[in-house]
């Protein structure tokens, strides 16, 4: 199985992900996405957005501000006592515990172990996961606000506006992609747990009596989404939250877990939030956020089923799942049978580069000129790379490593009959195609 070191090296060497503030040695488990990383992340976000807002015609989009009134976080429970207690975190399973709950008078505090897995625990810290900041020129108590810890609160703030403006009827959903910030006690495992990350959340507003039905629906839909994008079934599973695991807002919750090299861990949560959010915001703001059903004349606070995943965590799961090595090489350029070729068998829709254009001989001007023409004709429709450096085998290997689905090669025959070869990343099959049919061929096979 792939280890994290190989994934981190690939990300670093091939322009996917780098440490933030790298010249200063990095910063606080923050990461920057490079040219390939940003393409991959955008493709993941687009796939999610299309799945939510195009496939489901009762789901609309939103992009709310990161900074909100601090009153939002009071009502949501994020600033309550539970969030400001002394906390310890298990270094192994990352569960957090209130210090006062796991310590008793008989226990030496320095020998404390995780009550769940026996792992080593961090020393206790006064901890609130919310990242504090100041708004305005004066840094006093009145100016304190927070970077959002979850994107969904912006959706609740706009529930009524969006419902009215779009004339939505329950059941309906609001989807949002955006940054969230949590002052995690122990970030780690590369981009798995960071303090700044991107969430993709959808809040589905339903009639209270239909909530269980919709919860089951979204559980299934979300699992199927990962499968449809090629994640291996054996690497995915559900984990149901027991009563003591449930977040303060949740009545019921299932995680979708992925089998990471460091164990099974959550990539997405499906939460039954009941009326927690809209009831609390009604109470705290004084604005009635209930829903009136014109047909039945019923008035009620809608229940919310939430699907919430992290774009960064999912990206890591997609990379790990797609990573494969071929010992001895498959492109006949490896010198020794011990050499290893990497092939990133990522879903074609998600691949950061879709097409590589490769002139067979770089010294033949007619060939490079033709190749450049083809590159120019494709580059506005697909993310393309032009590469004329090194043997053709090495160039194929470079593209396989970053998961490019098609390599288009221009050779002597191209000059004679205006055809090129298109090589498939997974099968290595090479098809001869007329240049005028190339774009259509790629569109069809890349499902664009
Ligand atoms: P965890 O138990 O791993 O801390 P959580 O249960 O607190 O996660 P949620 O609040 O349910 O997470 O957030 C939904 C999703 O947001 C998670 O499934 C994950 O994909 C993503 N996410 C949450 N915290 C982080 C983080 N610190 N870094 C990266 N992604 C995160």
Coordinates of C-alpha atoms and ligand atoms in Angstrom, one line a residue:
X1 CA 0.0 0.0 0.0
X2 CA 1.1 3.6 -0.7
X3 CA 2.6 5.4 2.3
X4 CA 2.2 9.1 3.0
X5 CA 5.8 9.9 2.2
X6 CA 5.3 8.9 -1.4
X7 CA 2.1 11.0 -1.7
X8 CA 3.8 14.0 -0.1
X9 CA 6.8 13.7 -2.4
X10 CA 4.6 13.4 -5.5
X11 CA 2.7 16.5 -4.4
X12 CA 5.8 18.4 -3.8
X13 CA 7.8 17.3 -6.8
X14 CA 5.0 17.6 -9.4
X15 CA 3.5 20.9 -8.4
X16 CA 0.4 19.8 -6.5
X17 CA 0.9 20.9 -2.9
X18 CA 3.6 22.7 -0.9
X19 CA 4.2 24.1 2.6
X20 CA 2.7 27.5 3.1
X21 CA 5.4 30.2 3.6
X22 CA 8.0 27.7 2.5
X23 CA 11.1 30.0 2.5
X24 CA 10.4 30.5 6.2
X25 CA 10.2 26.7 6.8
X26 CA 6.4 26.4 6.6
X27 CA 3.7 27.7 8.8
X28 CA 1.4 26.0 11.3
X29 CA 0.3 23.0 9.1
X30 CA -0.9 25.3 6.3
X31 CA -0.5 24.3 2.7
X32 CA -0.5 26.0 -0.7
X33 CA -1.9 24.4 -3.8
X34 CA 0.4 24.6 -6.9
X35 CA -0.5 24.6 -10.6
X36 CA -1.6 20.9 -10.6
X37 CA -3.1 21.0 -7.1
X38 CA -5.4 23.9 -7.9
X39 CA -6.6 22.2 -11.1
X40 CA -7.4 19.0 -9.2
X41 CA -9.1 20.8 -6.4
X42 CA -11.2 22.9 -8.8
X43 CA -12.2 19.7 -10.6
X44 CA -13.3 18.1 -7.3
X45 CA -15.3 21.2 -6.4
X46 CA -16.9 21.3 -9.8
X47 CA -17.9 17.7 -9.6
X48 CA -19.5 18.2 -6.2
X49 CA -21.2 21.4 -7.3
X50 CA -22.6 19.8 -10.4
X51 CA -23.7 16.8 -8.4
X52 CA -25.6 19.0 -5.9
X53 CA -26.9 21.9 -7.9
X54 CA -27.4 20.4 -11.4
X55 CA -28.4 16.8 -10.6
X56 CA -30.8 18.0 -7.9
X57 CA -33.1 20.7 -9.2
X58 CA -34.3 21.6 -5.7
X59 CA -30.8 22.6 -4.6
X60 CA -29.4 26.1 -5.1
X61 CA -26.0 27.6 -4.5
X62 CA -24.7 30.3 -2.1
X63 CA -21.4 32.0 -1.3
X64 CA -21.6 33.7 2.1
X65 CA -19.0 35.8 3.8
X66 CA -16.3 34.2 6.0
X67 CA -16.8 36.9 8.7
X68 CA -20.1 37.1 10.4
X69 CA -21.7 38.6 13.4
X70 CA -20.2 37.0 16.5
X71 CA -23.8 36.6 17.6
X72 CA -24.1 33.8 15.0
X73 CA -21.5 31.8 16.9
X74 CA -23.2 32.4 20.2
X75 CA -26.4 31.0 18.9
X76 CA -24.8 28.1 17.1
X77 CA -23.1 26.9 20.4
X78 CA -19.6 27.4 19.2
X79 CA -18.7 30.0 21.8
X80 CA -20.4 28.2 24.7
X81 CA -18.6 26.8 27.7
X82 CA -18.1 23.4 26.2
X83 CA -15.9 25.0 23.5
X84 CA -13.8 27.0 26.0
X85 CA -13.0 24.2 28.4
X86 CA -9.6 22.8 29.1
X87 CA -9.2 20.1 26.4
X88 CA -6.7 17.3 25.8
X89 CA -6.4 15.5 22.5
X90 CA -5.3 11.9 21.8
X91 CA -2.2 12.1 19.5
X92 CA -3.3 8.7 18.0
X93 CA -7.0 8.8 17.3
X94 CA -7.4 12.6 17.6
X95 CA -10.4 12.4 19.8
X96 CA -10.7 15.3 22.2
X97 CA -11.7 15.1 25.8
X98 CA -12.5 17.6 28.4
X99 CA -9.6 17.4 30.8
X100 CA -11.8 17.4 33.9
X101 CA -13.8 14.4 32.5
X102 CA -10.9 12.1 32.1
X103 CA -8.8 13.1 35.2
X104 CA -9.7 11.8 38.6
X105 CA -8.0 12.4 42.0
X106 CA -6.4 9.0 41.9
X107 CA -4.8 9.5 38.5
X108 CA -1.4 11.1 38.0
X109 CA -2.1 13.7 35.3
X110 CA 1.2 13.0 33.5
X111 CA 0.2 9.3 33.0
X112 CA -3.1 10.0 31.4
X113 CA -4.0 7.9 28.4
X114 CA -6.8 8.2 25.9
X115 CA -9.9 6.6 27.3
X116 CA -10.8 5.2 23.9
X117 CA -7.6 3.8 22.4
X118 CA -5.0 4.2 25.1
X119 CA -2.9 6.6 23.0
X120 CA -0.7 9.4 24.4
X121 CA -2.6 12.6 25.1
X122 CA -1.6 16.2 24.8
X123 CA -1.2 18.4 27.9
X124 CA -4.5 20.3 28.8
X125 CA -5.1 23.6 27.1
X126 CA -7.9 26.2 27.4
X127 CA -9.2 25.8 24.1
X128 CA -11.8 27.2 21.7
X129 CA -11.6 26.0 18.2
X130 CA -12.8 29.3 16.8
X131 CA -10.1 31.6 15.4
X132 CA -10.5 35.0 16.9
X133 CA -9.9 38.2 14.9
X134 CA -10.7 41.9 15.2
X135 CA -12.9 43.9 12.8
X136 CA -12.3 47.6 12.5
X137 CA -9.5 49.9 13.7
X138 CA -9.8 49.3 17.5
X139 CA -8.7 46.0 18.9
X140 CA -11.0 45.8 21.9
X141 CA -13.7 43.4 23.1
X142 CA -16.4 45.0 21.0
X143 CA -14.4 44.4 17.8
X144 CA -13.9 40.7 18.3
X145 CA -15.2 38.3 15.7
X146 CA -14.3 34.9 14.4
X147 CA -13.3 33.2 11.2
X148 CA -16.1 30.8 10.5
X149 CA -15.5 27.3 11.8
X150 CA -18.0 25.8 9.4
X151 CA -19.6 27.1 6.3
X152 CA -23.1 26.1 7.1
X153 CA -23.9 29.0 9.4
X154 CA -23.8 31.3 6.4
X155 CA -26.5 29.1 4.9
X156 CA -28.8 29.4 8.0
X157 CA -28.3 33.2 7.9
X158 CA -29.6 33.2 4.3
X159 CA -32.2 30.5 4.6
X160 CA -35.2 32.9 4.5
X161 CA -33.8 35.2 1.9
X162 CA -32.9 32.4 -0.5
X163 CA -36.2 30.6 0.1
X164 CA -38.2 33.7 -0.7
X165 CA -36.1 35.0 -3.6
X166 CA -36.0 31.7 -5.3
X167 CA -39.6 30.7 -4.3
X168 CA -38.4 27.4 -2.9
X169 CA -40.7 24.9 -1.3
X170 CA -39.7 22.3 1.2
X171 CA -37.9 20.0 0.7
X172 CA -35.0 22.0 -0.7
X173 CA -31.3 22.5 -0.2
X174 CA -28.6 25.2 -0.3
X175 CA -25.1 24.3 -1.2
X176 CA -21.9 26.2 -0.5
X177 CA -18.2 25.7 -1.0
X178 CA -15.8 27.9 1.1
X179 CA -13.0 28.2 3.5
X180 CA -13.4 27.3 7.2
X181 CA -10.9 27.7 10.0
X182 CA -10.4 25.7 13.2
X183 CA -7.6 26.1 15.7
X184 CA -7.1 22.3 15.8
X185 CA -5.0 21.1 18.7
X186 CA -3.1 18.6 16.7
X187 CA -3.2 19.2 13.0
X188 CA -1.4 16.6 10.9
X189 CA -1.2 13.9 8.3
X190 CA -0.4 16.3 5.6
X191 CA -3.6 18.0 4.4
X192 CA -5.9 15.7 6.3
X193 CA -6.2 17.9 9.3
X194 CA -5.3 21.6 8.9
X195 CA -6.3 24.8 10.5
X196 CA -7.4 26.4 7.3
X197 CA -9.4 24.2 5.0
X198 CA -12.2 24.2 2.5
X199 CA -15.6 22.7 3.1
X200 CA -18.3 21.6 0.7
X201 CA -21.6 21.6 2.6
X202 CA -25.2 21.2 1.6
X203 CA -28.1 21.9 4.0
X204 CA -31.3 20.2 3.1
X205 CA -34.5 21.6 4.7
X206 CA -37.2 19.2 5.3
X207 CA -40.5 18.6 7.1
X208 CA -39.7 17.1 10.6
X209 CA -41.6 13.9 10.0
X210 CA -39.6 13.3 6.7
X211 CA -36.2 13.9 8.2
X212 CA -35.3 10.2 8.7
X213 CA -36.2 9.4 5.1
X214 CA -34.0 12.2 3.8
X215 CA -31.2 11.3 6.1
X216 CA -31.1 7.8 4.5
X217 CA -31.4 9.3 1.0
X218 CA -28.4 11.6 1.5
X219 CA -26.3 8.9 3.1
X220 CA -26.7 6.7 0.1
X221 CA -26.3 9.6 -2.4
X222 CA -23.0 10.7 -0.9
X223 CA -21.5 7.3 -0.7
X224 CA -22.5 6.7 -4.4
X225 CA -20.8 10.0 -5.4
X226 CA -17.4 8.7 -4.2
X227 CA -17.9 5.4 -6.0
X228 CA -19.0 7.1 -9.2
X229 CA -15.7 9.0 -9.2
X230 CA -13.8 5.8 -9.0
X231 CA -12.8 5.5 -5.3
X232 CA -12.5 1.8 -4.6
X233 CA -15.4 0.3 -2.7
X234 CA -13.2 -1.6 -0.2
X235 CA -11.6 1.7 0.9
X236 CA -14.9 3.3 1.9
X237 CA -17.2 2.6 4.8
X238 CA -19.8 4.2 7.1
X239 CA -19.3 4.9 10.7
X240 CA -22.3 5.6 12.8
X241 CA -21.8 8.0 15.7
X242 CA -22.7 6.7 19.1
X243 CA -24.6 8.9 21.5
X244 CA -21.3 10.1 23.2
X245 CA -19.7 11.0 19.8
X246 CA -22.5 13.2 18.5
X247 CA -21.7 16.9 18.0
X248 CA -23.8 19.3 20.1
X249 CA -26.2 20.0 17.2
X250 CA -26.7 16.4 15.9
X251 CA -29.5 14.0 16.6
X252 CA -28.0 11.3 14.3
X253 CA -24.8 11.2 12.3
X254 CA -22.9 8.9 10.0
X255 CA -19.4 9.5 8.8
X256 CA -18.1 8.3 5.4
X257 CA -14.6 7.0 6.2
X258 CA -11.7 6.4 3.9
X259 CA -9.0 3.8 4.5
X260 CA -6.0 6.2 4.7
X261 CA -2.4 4.8 5.1
X262 CA -2.8 6.1 8.7
X263 CA -6.1 4.2 9.3
X264 CA -9.8 4.6 8.7
X265 CA -10.8 8.3 9.1
X266 CA -13.7 10.6 8.3
X267 CA -13.9 12.3 5.0
X268 CA -17.6 13.4 5.2
X269 CA -20.3 13.7 7.8
X270 CA -24.0 13.3 7.1
X271 CA -25.8 14.9 10.0
X272 CA -29.4 15.1 11.2
X273 CA -29.3 18.5 12.9
X274 CA -33.0 18.6 13.8
X275 CA -34.3 22.1 14.4
X276 CA -31.2 23.1 16.4
X277 CA -29.9 25.7 14.0
X278 CA -33.1 27.5 12.9
X279 CA -34.7 27.4 16.4
X280 CA -31.6 28.9 18.0
X281 CA -31.1 31.6 15.4
X282 CA -34.8 32.4 15.7
X283 CA -34.4 32.7 19.5
X284 CA -31.2 34.7 19.5
X285 CA -32.0 37.0 16.6
X286 CA -35.7 37.5 17.4
X287 CA -36.5 36.8 13.8
X288 CA -39.0 34.0 13.2
X289 CA -37.2 31.5 10.8
X290 CA -40.1 29.1 10.6
X291 CA -41.6 27.9 7.4
X292 CA -45.2 28.3 6.3
X293 CA -46.6 25.6 4.0
X294 CA -49.1 27.3 1.7
X295 CA -50.9 24.1 0.8
X296 CA -51.4 22.5 4.2
X297 CA -51.3 25.9 6.1
X298 CA -48.8 24.3 8.5
X299 CA -46.1 26.4 10.2
X300 CA -43.0 24.7 11.5
X301 CA -39.2 25.0 12.0
X302 CA -37.7 22.9 9.3
X303 CA -35.4 20.1 10.2
X304 CA -32.0 20.0 8.5
X305 CA -30.1 17.2 7.0
X306 CA -26.5 18.2 6.3
X307 CA -23.9 16.7 4.1
X308 CA -20.4 18.1 4.9
X309 CA -17.1 17.2 3.5
X310 CA -13.7 18.8 3.2
X311 CA -12.3 19.5 -0.3
X312 CA -8.7 19.0 0.9
X313 CA -9.4 15.7 2.7
X314 CA -11.3 14.3 -0.2
X315 CA -8.5 15.4 -2.5
X316 CA -6.0 13.5 -0.4
X317 CA -8.3 10.4 -0.6
X318 CA -8.6 10.7 -4.4
X319 CA -4.8 10.9 -4.7
X320 CA -4.1 8.0 -2.4
X321 CA -6.8 5.8 -4.1
X322 CA -5.4 6.6 -7.6
X323 CA -1.7 6.1 -6.8
X324 CA -0.3 3.0 -8.3
X325 CA 3.2 1.7 -9.0
X326 CA 4.4 -0.6 -11.8
X327 CA 7.6 -2.4 -10.9
X328 CA 10.0 -2.8 -13.7
X329 CA 8.2 -0.2 -15.7
X330 CA 5.6 -0.4 -18.4
X331 CA 7.0 2.1 -20.9
X332 CA 10.2 0.3 -21.7
X333 CA 12.3 3.2 -20.6
X334 CA 13.2 2.0 -17.2
X335 CA 16.7 0.7 -17.1
X336 CA 16.4 -1.8 -14.3
X337 CA 13.6 -4.2 -13.4
X338 CA 13.7 -2.7 -9.9
X339 CA 12.8 0.7 -11.1
X340 CA 9.3 1.8 -10.4
X341 CA 6.9 3.8 -12.6
X342 CA 4.1 5.7 -11.0
X343 CA 0.7 5.9 -12.6
X344 CA -2.0 8.1 -11.1
X345 CA -5.2 6.4 -12.2
X346 CA -7.4 9.2 -11.2
X347 CA -10.9 9.6 -12.6
X348 CA -10.5 11.4 -16.0
X349 CA -13.0 14.2 -14.9
X350 CA -10.7 15.0 -12.0
X351 CA -7.3 14.7 -13.7
X352 CA -5.5 18.1 -13.4
X353 CA -4.0 17.9 -16.9
X354 CA -6.3 16.3 -19.6
X355 CA -4.0 16.2 -22.6
X356 CA -0.3 16.3 -23.3
X357 CA 0.9 17.2 -26.7
X358 CA 4.2 15.5 -27.6
X359 CA 6.2 16.0 -30.8
X360 CA 8.0 12.8 -31.4
X361 CA 11.2 14.5 -32.6
X362 CA 12.1 18.0 -31.2
X363 CA 14.7 18.7 -33.9
X364 CA 12.3 18.3 -36.8
X365 CA 10.8 21.7 -37.3
X366 CA 7.8 20.6 -39.3
X367 CA 6.9 18.2 -36.5
X368 CA 7.2 20.7 -33.7
X369 CA 5.3 23.3 -35.7
X370 CA 2.5 20.9 -36.3
X371 CA 2.5 20.0 -32.6
X372 CA 2.4 23.6 -31.5
X373 CA -0.6 24.2 -33.8
X374 CA -2.4 21.2 -32.3
X375 CA -1.6 22.4 -28.8
X376 CA -3.0 25.9 -29.6
X377 CA -6.1 24.4 -31.0
X378 CA -6.8 22.3 -27.9
X379 CA -5.6 24.6 -25.1
X380 CA -8.7 26.6 -24.6
X381 CA -10.9 23.5 -24.4
X382 CA -8.7 21.3 -22.2
X383 CA -5.9 21.8 -19.7
X384 CA -3.0 20.8 -21.9
X385 CA 0.7 20.5 -21.5
X386 CA 3.2 20.8 -24.4
X387 CA 6.4 18.7 -23.8
X388 CA 9.3 18.1 -26.2
X389 CA 12.0 17.4 -23.6
X390 CA 13.5 13.9 -23.4
X391 CA 12.6 10.5 -25.0
X392 CA 9.0 9.8 -25.7
X393 CA 9.0 7.1 -23.0
X394 CA 10.2 9.5 -20.4
X395 CA 7.6 12.0 -21.4
X396 CA 4.8 9.4 -21.1
X397 CA 6.1 8.6 -17.7
X398 CA 6.0 12.2 -16.6
X399 CA 2.3 12.4 -17.7
X400 CA 1.3 9.0 -16.2
X401 CA 2.7 10.3 -12.8
X402 CA 0.3 13.2 -12.8
X403 CA -2.6 11.2 -14.2
X404 CA -2.9 12.8 -17.6
X405 CA -5.6 10.7 -19.4
X406 CA -4.3 11.3 -23.0
X407 CA -1.0 11.8 -24.7
X408 CA -1.2 13.0 -28.2
X409 CA 1.9 12.3 -30.3
X410 CA 2.8 14.0 -33.5
X411 CA 5.2 12.0 -35.8
X412 CA 6.3 11.7 -39.4
X413 CA 3.0 10.1 -40.4
X414 CA 1.2 13.2 -39.2
X415 CA 3.0 15.2 -41.9
X416 CA 1.8 12.7 -44.5
X417 CA -1.8 12.1 -43.6
X418 CA -2.8 14.6 -40.8
X419 CA -3.3 11.9 -38.2
X420 CA -1.9 11.7 -34.6
X421 CA -1.8 9.0 -32.0
X422 CA -3.8 9.3 -28.8
X423 CA -2.4 7.1 -26.0
X424 CA -4.7 6.1 -23.2
X425 CA -3.1 6.4 -19.7
X426 CA -4.6 3.2 -18.3
X427 CA -4.5 0.8 -21.2
X428 CA -1.5 2.4 -23.0
X429 CA -3.5 1.7 -26.2
X430 CA -2.6 4.1 -29.0
X431 CA -5.3 5.1 -31.5
X432 CA -4.5 6.8 -34.7
X433 CA -6.9 9.7 -35.1
X434 CA -7.5 12.4 -37.8
X435 CA -6.5 15.8 -36.4
X436 CA -9.9 17.2 -37.3
X437 CA -11.6 14.5 -35.2
X438 CA -9.2 14.9 -32.2
X439 CA -11.2 17.4 -30.2
X440 CA -14.4 15.4 -30.5
X441 CA -12.5 12.2 -29.5
X442 CA -11.1 13.9 -26.4
X443 CA -14.5 15.4 -25.4
X444 CA -16.2 12.1 -25.7
X445 CA -13.6 10.1 -23.8
X446 CA -13.0 12.7 -21.1
X447 CA -16.8 13.1 -20.7
X448 CA -16.6 16.8 -20.9
Ligands
LIG1 P1 -12.8 15.5 12.7 O1 -13.6 14.6 13.6 O2 -11.9 14.9 11.8 O3 -12.2 16.7 13.5 P2 -15.3 16.8 12.4 O4 -16.3 15.7 12.7 O5 -15.0 17.8 13.4 O6 -13.9 16.2 11.8 P3 -17.1 18.2 10.7 O7 -17.3 19.3 11.6 O8 -18.2 17.2 10.5 O9 -15.7 17.5 11.0 O10 -16.7 18.8 9.2 C1 -17.1 18.2 8.0 C2 -15.9 17.8 7.2 O11 -15.0 18.9 7.1 C3 -15.1 16.7 7.7 O12 -15.6 15.4 7.3 C4 -13.8 16.9 6.9 O13 -13.8 16.4 5.6 C5 -13.7 18.5 6.9 N1 -12.8 18.9 8.0 C6 -13.2 19.2 9.3 N2 -12.1 19.6 10.0 C7 -11.1 19.7 9.1 C8 -9.7 20.0 9.3 N3 -9.2 20.5 10.4 N4 -8.9 19.9 8.2 C9 -9.4 19.5 7.0 N5 -10.7 19.1 6.8 C10 -11.5 19.2 7.8

